[in-house]
PDB file of C-alpha atoms in Angstrom:
ATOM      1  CA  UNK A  30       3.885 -12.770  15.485  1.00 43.00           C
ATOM      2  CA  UNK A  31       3.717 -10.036  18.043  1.00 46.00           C
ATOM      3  CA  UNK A  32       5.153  -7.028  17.391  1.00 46.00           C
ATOM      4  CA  UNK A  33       7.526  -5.684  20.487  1.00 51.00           C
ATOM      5  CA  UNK A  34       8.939  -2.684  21.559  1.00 55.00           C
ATOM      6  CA  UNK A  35      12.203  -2.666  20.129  1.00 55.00           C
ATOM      7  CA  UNK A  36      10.104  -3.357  16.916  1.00 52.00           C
ATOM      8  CA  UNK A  37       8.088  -0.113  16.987  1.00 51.00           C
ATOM      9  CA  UNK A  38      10.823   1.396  17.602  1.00 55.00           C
ATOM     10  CA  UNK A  39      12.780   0.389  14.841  1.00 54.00           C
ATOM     11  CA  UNK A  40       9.823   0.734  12.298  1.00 52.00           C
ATOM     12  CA  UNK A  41       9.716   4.589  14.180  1.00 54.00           C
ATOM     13  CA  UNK A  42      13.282   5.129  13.462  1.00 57.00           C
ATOM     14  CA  UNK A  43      12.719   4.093   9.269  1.00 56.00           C
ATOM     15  CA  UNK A  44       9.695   5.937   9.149  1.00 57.00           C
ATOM     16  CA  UNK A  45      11.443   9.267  10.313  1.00 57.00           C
ATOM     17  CA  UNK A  46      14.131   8.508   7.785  1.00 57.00           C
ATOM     18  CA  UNK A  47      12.008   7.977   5.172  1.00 53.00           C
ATOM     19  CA  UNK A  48      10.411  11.436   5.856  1.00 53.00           C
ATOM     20  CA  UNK A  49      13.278  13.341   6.784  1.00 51.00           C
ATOM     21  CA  UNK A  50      14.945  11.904   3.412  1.00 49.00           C
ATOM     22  CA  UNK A  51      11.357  12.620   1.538  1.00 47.00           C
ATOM     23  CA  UNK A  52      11.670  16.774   3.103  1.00 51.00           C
ATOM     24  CA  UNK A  53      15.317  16.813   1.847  1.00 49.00           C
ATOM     25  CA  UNK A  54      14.365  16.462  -2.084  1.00 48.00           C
ATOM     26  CA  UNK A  55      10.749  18.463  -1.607  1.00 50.00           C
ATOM     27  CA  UNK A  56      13.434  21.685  -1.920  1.00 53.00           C
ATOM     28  CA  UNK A  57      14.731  20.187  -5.594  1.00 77.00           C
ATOM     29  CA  UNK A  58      11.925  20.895  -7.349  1.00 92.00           C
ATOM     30  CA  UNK A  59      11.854  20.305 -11.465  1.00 96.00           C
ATOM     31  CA  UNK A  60      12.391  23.599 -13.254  1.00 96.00           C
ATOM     32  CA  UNK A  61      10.575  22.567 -16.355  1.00 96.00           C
ATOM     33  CA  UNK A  62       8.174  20.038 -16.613  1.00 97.00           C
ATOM     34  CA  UNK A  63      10.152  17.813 -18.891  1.00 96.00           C
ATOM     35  CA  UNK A  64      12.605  17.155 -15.844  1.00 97.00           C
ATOM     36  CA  UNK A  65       9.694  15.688 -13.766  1.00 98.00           C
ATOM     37  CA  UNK A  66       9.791  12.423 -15.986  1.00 97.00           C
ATOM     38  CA  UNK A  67      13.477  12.145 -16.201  1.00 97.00           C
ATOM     39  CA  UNK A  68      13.904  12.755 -12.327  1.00 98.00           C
ATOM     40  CA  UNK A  69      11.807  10.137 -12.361  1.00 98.00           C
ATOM     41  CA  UNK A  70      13.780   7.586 -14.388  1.00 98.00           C
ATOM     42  CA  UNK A  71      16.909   8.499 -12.421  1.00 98.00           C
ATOM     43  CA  UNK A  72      15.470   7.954  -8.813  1.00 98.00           C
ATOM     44  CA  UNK A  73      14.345   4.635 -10.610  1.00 98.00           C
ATOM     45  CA  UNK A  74      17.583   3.898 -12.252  1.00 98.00           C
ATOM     46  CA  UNK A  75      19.291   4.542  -8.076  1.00 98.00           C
ATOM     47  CA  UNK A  76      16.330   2.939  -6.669  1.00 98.00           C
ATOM     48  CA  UNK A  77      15.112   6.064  -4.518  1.00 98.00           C
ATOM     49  CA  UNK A  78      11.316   5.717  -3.704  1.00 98.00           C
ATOM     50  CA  UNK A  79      11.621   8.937  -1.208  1.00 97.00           C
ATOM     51  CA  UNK A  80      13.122  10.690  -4.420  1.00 97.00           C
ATOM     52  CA  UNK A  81      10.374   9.224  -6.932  1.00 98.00           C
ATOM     53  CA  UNK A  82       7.789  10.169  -4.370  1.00 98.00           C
ATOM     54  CA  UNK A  83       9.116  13.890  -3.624  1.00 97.00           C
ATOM     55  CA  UNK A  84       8.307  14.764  -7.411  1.00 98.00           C
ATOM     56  CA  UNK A  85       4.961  14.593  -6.049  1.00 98.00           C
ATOM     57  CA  UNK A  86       2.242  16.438  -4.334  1.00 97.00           C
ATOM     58  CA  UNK A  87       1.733  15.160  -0.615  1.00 97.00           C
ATOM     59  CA  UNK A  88      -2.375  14.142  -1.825  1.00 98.00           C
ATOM     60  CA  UNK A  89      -1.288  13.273  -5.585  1.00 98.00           C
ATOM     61  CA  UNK A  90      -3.128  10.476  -7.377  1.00 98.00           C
ATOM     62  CA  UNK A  91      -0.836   7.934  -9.061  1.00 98.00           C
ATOM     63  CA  UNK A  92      -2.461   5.007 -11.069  1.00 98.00           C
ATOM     64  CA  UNK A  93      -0.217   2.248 -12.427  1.00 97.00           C
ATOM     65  CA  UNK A  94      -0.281  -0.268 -15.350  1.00 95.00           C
ATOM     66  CA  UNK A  95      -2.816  -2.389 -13.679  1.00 94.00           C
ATOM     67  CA  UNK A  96      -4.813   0.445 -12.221  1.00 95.00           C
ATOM     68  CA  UNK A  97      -3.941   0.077  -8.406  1.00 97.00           C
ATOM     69  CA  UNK A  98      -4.397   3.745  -7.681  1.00 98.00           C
ATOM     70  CA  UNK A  99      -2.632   5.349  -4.697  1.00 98.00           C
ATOM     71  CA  UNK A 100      -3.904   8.670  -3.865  1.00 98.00           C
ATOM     72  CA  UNK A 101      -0.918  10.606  -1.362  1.00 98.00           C
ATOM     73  CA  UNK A 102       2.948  10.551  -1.444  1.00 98.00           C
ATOM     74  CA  UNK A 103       3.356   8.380   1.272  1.00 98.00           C
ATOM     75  CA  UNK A 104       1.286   6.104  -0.432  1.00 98.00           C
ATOM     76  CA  UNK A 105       3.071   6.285  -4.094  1.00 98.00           C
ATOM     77  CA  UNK A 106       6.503   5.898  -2.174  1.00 98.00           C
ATOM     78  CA  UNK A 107       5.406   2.960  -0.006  1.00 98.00           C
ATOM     79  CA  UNK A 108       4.171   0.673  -3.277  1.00 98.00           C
ATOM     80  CA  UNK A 109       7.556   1.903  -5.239  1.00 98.00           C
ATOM     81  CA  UNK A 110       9.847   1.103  -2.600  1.00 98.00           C
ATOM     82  CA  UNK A 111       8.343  -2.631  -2.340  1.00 98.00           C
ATOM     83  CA  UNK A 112       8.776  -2.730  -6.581  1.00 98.00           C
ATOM     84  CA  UNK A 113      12.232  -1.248  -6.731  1.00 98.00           C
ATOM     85  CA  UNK A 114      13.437  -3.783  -4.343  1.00 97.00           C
ATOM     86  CA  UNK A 115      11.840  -6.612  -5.847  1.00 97.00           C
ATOM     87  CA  UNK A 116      10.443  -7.089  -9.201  1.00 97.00           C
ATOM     88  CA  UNK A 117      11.566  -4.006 -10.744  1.00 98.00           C
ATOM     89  CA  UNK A 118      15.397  -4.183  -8.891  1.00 97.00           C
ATOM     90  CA  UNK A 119      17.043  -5.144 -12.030  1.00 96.00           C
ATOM     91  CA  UNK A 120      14.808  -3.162 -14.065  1.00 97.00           C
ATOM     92  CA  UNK A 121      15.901   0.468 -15.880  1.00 97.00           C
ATOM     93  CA  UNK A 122      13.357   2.542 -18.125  1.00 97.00           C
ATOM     94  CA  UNK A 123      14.859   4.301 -21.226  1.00 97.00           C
ATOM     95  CA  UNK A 124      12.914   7.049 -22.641  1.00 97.00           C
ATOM     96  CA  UNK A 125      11.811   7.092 -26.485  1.00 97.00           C
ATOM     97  CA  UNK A 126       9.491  10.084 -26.943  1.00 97.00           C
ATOM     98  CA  UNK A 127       8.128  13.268 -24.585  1.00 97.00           C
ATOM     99  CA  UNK A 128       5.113  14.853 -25.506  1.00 98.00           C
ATOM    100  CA  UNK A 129       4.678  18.271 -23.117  1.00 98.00           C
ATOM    101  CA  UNK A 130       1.645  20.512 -23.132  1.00 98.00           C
ATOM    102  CA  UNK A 131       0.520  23.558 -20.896  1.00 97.00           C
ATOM    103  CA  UNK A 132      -2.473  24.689 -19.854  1.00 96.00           C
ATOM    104  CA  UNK A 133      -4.338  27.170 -17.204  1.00 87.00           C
ATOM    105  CA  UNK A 134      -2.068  30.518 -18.533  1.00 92.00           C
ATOM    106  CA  UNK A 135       1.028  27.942 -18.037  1.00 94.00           C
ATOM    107  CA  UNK A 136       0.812  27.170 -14.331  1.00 96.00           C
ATOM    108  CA  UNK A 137      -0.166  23.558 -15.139  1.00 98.00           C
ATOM    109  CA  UNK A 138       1.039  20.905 -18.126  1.00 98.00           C
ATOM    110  CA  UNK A 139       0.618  17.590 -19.149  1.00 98.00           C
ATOM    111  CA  UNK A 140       3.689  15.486 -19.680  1.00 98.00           C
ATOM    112  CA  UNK A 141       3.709  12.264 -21.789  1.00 98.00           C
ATOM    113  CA  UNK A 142       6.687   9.836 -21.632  1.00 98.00           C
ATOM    114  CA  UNK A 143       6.867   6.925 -23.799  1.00 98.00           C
ATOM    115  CA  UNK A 144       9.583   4.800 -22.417  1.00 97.00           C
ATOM    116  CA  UNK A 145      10.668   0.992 -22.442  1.00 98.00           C
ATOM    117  CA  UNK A 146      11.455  -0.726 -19.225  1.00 98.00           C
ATOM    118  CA  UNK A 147      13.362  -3.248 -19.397  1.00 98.00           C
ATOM    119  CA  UNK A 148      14.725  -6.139 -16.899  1.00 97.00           C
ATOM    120  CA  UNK A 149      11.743  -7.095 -14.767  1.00 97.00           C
ATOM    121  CA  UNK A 150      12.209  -9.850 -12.564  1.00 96.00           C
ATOM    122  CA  UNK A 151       9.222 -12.748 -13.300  1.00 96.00           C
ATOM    123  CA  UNK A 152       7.908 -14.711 -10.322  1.00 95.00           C
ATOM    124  CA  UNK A 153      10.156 -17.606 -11.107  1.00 95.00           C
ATOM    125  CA  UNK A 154      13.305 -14.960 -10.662  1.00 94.00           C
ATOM    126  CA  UNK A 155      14.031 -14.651 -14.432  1.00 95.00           C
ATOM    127  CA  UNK A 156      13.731 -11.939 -16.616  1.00 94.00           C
ATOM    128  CA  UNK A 157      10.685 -10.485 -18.537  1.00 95.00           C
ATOM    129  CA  UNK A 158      10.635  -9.418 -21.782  1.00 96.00           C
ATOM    130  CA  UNK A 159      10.965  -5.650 -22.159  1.00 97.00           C
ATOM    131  CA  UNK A 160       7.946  -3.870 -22.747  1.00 96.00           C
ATOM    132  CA  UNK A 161       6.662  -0.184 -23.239  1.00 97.00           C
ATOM    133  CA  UNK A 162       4.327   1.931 -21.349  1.00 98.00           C
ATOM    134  CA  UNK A 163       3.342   5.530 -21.777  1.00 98.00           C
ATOM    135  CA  UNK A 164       2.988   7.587 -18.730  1.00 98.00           C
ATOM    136  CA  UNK A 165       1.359  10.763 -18.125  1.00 98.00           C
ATOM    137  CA  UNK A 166       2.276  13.511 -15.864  1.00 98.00           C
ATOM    138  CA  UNK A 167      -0.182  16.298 -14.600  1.00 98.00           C
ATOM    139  CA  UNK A 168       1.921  19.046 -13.261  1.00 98.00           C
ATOM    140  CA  UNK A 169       1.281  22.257 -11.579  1.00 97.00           C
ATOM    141  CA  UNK A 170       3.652  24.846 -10.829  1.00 96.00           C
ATOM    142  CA  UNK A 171       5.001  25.135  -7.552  1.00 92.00           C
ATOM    143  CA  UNK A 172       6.688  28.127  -6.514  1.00 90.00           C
ATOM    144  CA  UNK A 173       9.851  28.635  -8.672  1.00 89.00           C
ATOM    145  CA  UNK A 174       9.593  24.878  -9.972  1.00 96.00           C
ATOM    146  CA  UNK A 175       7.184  21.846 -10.657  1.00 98.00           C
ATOM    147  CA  UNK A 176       5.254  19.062  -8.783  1.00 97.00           C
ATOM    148  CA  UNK A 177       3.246  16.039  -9.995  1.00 98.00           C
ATOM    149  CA  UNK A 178      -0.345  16.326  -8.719  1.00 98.00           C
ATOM    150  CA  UNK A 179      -1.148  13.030 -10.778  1.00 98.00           C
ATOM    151  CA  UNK A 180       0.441  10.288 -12.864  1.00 98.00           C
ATOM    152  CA  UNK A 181      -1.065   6.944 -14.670  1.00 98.00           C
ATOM    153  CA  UNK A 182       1.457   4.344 -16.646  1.00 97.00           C
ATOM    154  CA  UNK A 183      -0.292   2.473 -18.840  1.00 96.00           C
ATOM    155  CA  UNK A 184       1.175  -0.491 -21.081  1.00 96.00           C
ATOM    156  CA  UNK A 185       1.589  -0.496 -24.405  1.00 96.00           C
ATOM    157  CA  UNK A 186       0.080  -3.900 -25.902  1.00 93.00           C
ATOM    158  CA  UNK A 187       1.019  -3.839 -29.879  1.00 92.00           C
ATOM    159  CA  UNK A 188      -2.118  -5.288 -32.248  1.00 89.00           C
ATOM    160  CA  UNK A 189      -4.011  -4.595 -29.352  1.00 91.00           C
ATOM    161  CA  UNK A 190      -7.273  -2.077 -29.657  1.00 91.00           C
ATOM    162  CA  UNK A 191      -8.922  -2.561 -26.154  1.00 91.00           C
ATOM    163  CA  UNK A 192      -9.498  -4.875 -23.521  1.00 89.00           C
ATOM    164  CA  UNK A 193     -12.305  -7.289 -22.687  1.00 91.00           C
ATOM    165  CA  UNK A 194     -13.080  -9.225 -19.723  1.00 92.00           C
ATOM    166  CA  UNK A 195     -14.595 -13.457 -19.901  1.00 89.00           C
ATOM    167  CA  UNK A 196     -15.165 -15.573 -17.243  1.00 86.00           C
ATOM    168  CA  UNK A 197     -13.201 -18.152 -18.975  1.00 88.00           C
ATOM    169  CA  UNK A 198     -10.088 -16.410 -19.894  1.00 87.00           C
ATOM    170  CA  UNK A 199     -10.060 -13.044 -17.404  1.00 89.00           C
ATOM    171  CA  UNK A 200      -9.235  -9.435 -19.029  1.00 89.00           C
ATOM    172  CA  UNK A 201      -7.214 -10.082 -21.926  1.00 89.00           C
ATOM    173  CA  UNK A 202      -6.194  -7.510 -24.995  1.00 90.00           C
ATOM    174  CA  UNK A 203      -7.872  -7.766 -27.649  1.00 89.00           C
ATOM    175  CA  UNK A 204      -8.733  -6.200 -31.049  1.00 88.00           C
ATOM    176  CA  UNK A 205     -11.244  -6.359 -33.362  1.00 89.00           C
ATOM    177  CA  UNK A 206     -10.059  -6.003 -37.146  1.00 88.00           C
TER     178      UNK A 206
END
């Protein structure tokens, strides 16, 4: 399919939105790191990709559950907006235990979430199990608040130790006691 003018112009006019809606939350920075992660869950929970992606640096790293790694806002917005409108619309995380520790004189902290997400859409349209991830925030200060420089979700697989990889039966947790 060709793409036409009215198109471009149209995909123009979203893109500008999309950035002038991404400049209006860089000024609402966190004030602690511990509001990064739930500033997070609540531009999940109204399914706001421009406010997910504000919480981060414009060339932050972001890694997700299945390691596709985006490396710039745009980038982390772009693959959250397609989620949050599809597989993840239903979905709402609920968080069960922070973990937050500074480093560098202060200017820079980890942040751990452990949270359960729950209502995934499957492929078929019905809903997943919930399931549990832990997610970790590296955060720098930012003027007079915080900023995400890099984040990676990773799944929590219970009676699971590591994972290993067959031709037969593709990566697959595993453990070994």
């Amino acid at each position: 399919r060709s793409t036409g003018v009215a198109d471009l112009a149209m995909l123009s006019r979203l893109r500008l939105m999309a950035c002038s809606r991404r400049q209006r939350y860089q000024s609402t920075l966190a004030q602690t790191p511990e509001e990064v992660p739930a500033m997070f869950m609540e531009a999940w929970a109204r399914r706001d990709a421009a406010a997910l992606a504000s919480l981060f640096r414009d060339d932050a790293d972001f890694v997700n559950v299945v390691g596709l790694w985006w490396t710039n806002q745009s980038a982390i917005e772009e693959a959250h907006a397609y989620g949050l409108r599809t597989f993840f619309k239903n979905s709402t995380l609920t968080p069960l235990k922070t973990r937050t520790r500074y480093l560098a004189g202060g200017d820079v902290a980890t942040v751990h979430v452990k949270w359960k997400l729950e209502g995934q859409v499957e492929p078929d349209g019905s809903s997943s199990e919930a399931r549990r991830a832990i997610m970790m925030f590296v955060l720098e200060k930012e003027g007079d608040g915080w900023r995400a420089v890099a984040a990676q979700n990773t799944d929590v697989i219970r009676g699971s130790e590591t994972m290993s990889s067959t031709s037969a039966q593709g990566v697959q947790p595993t453990t070994y006691r």
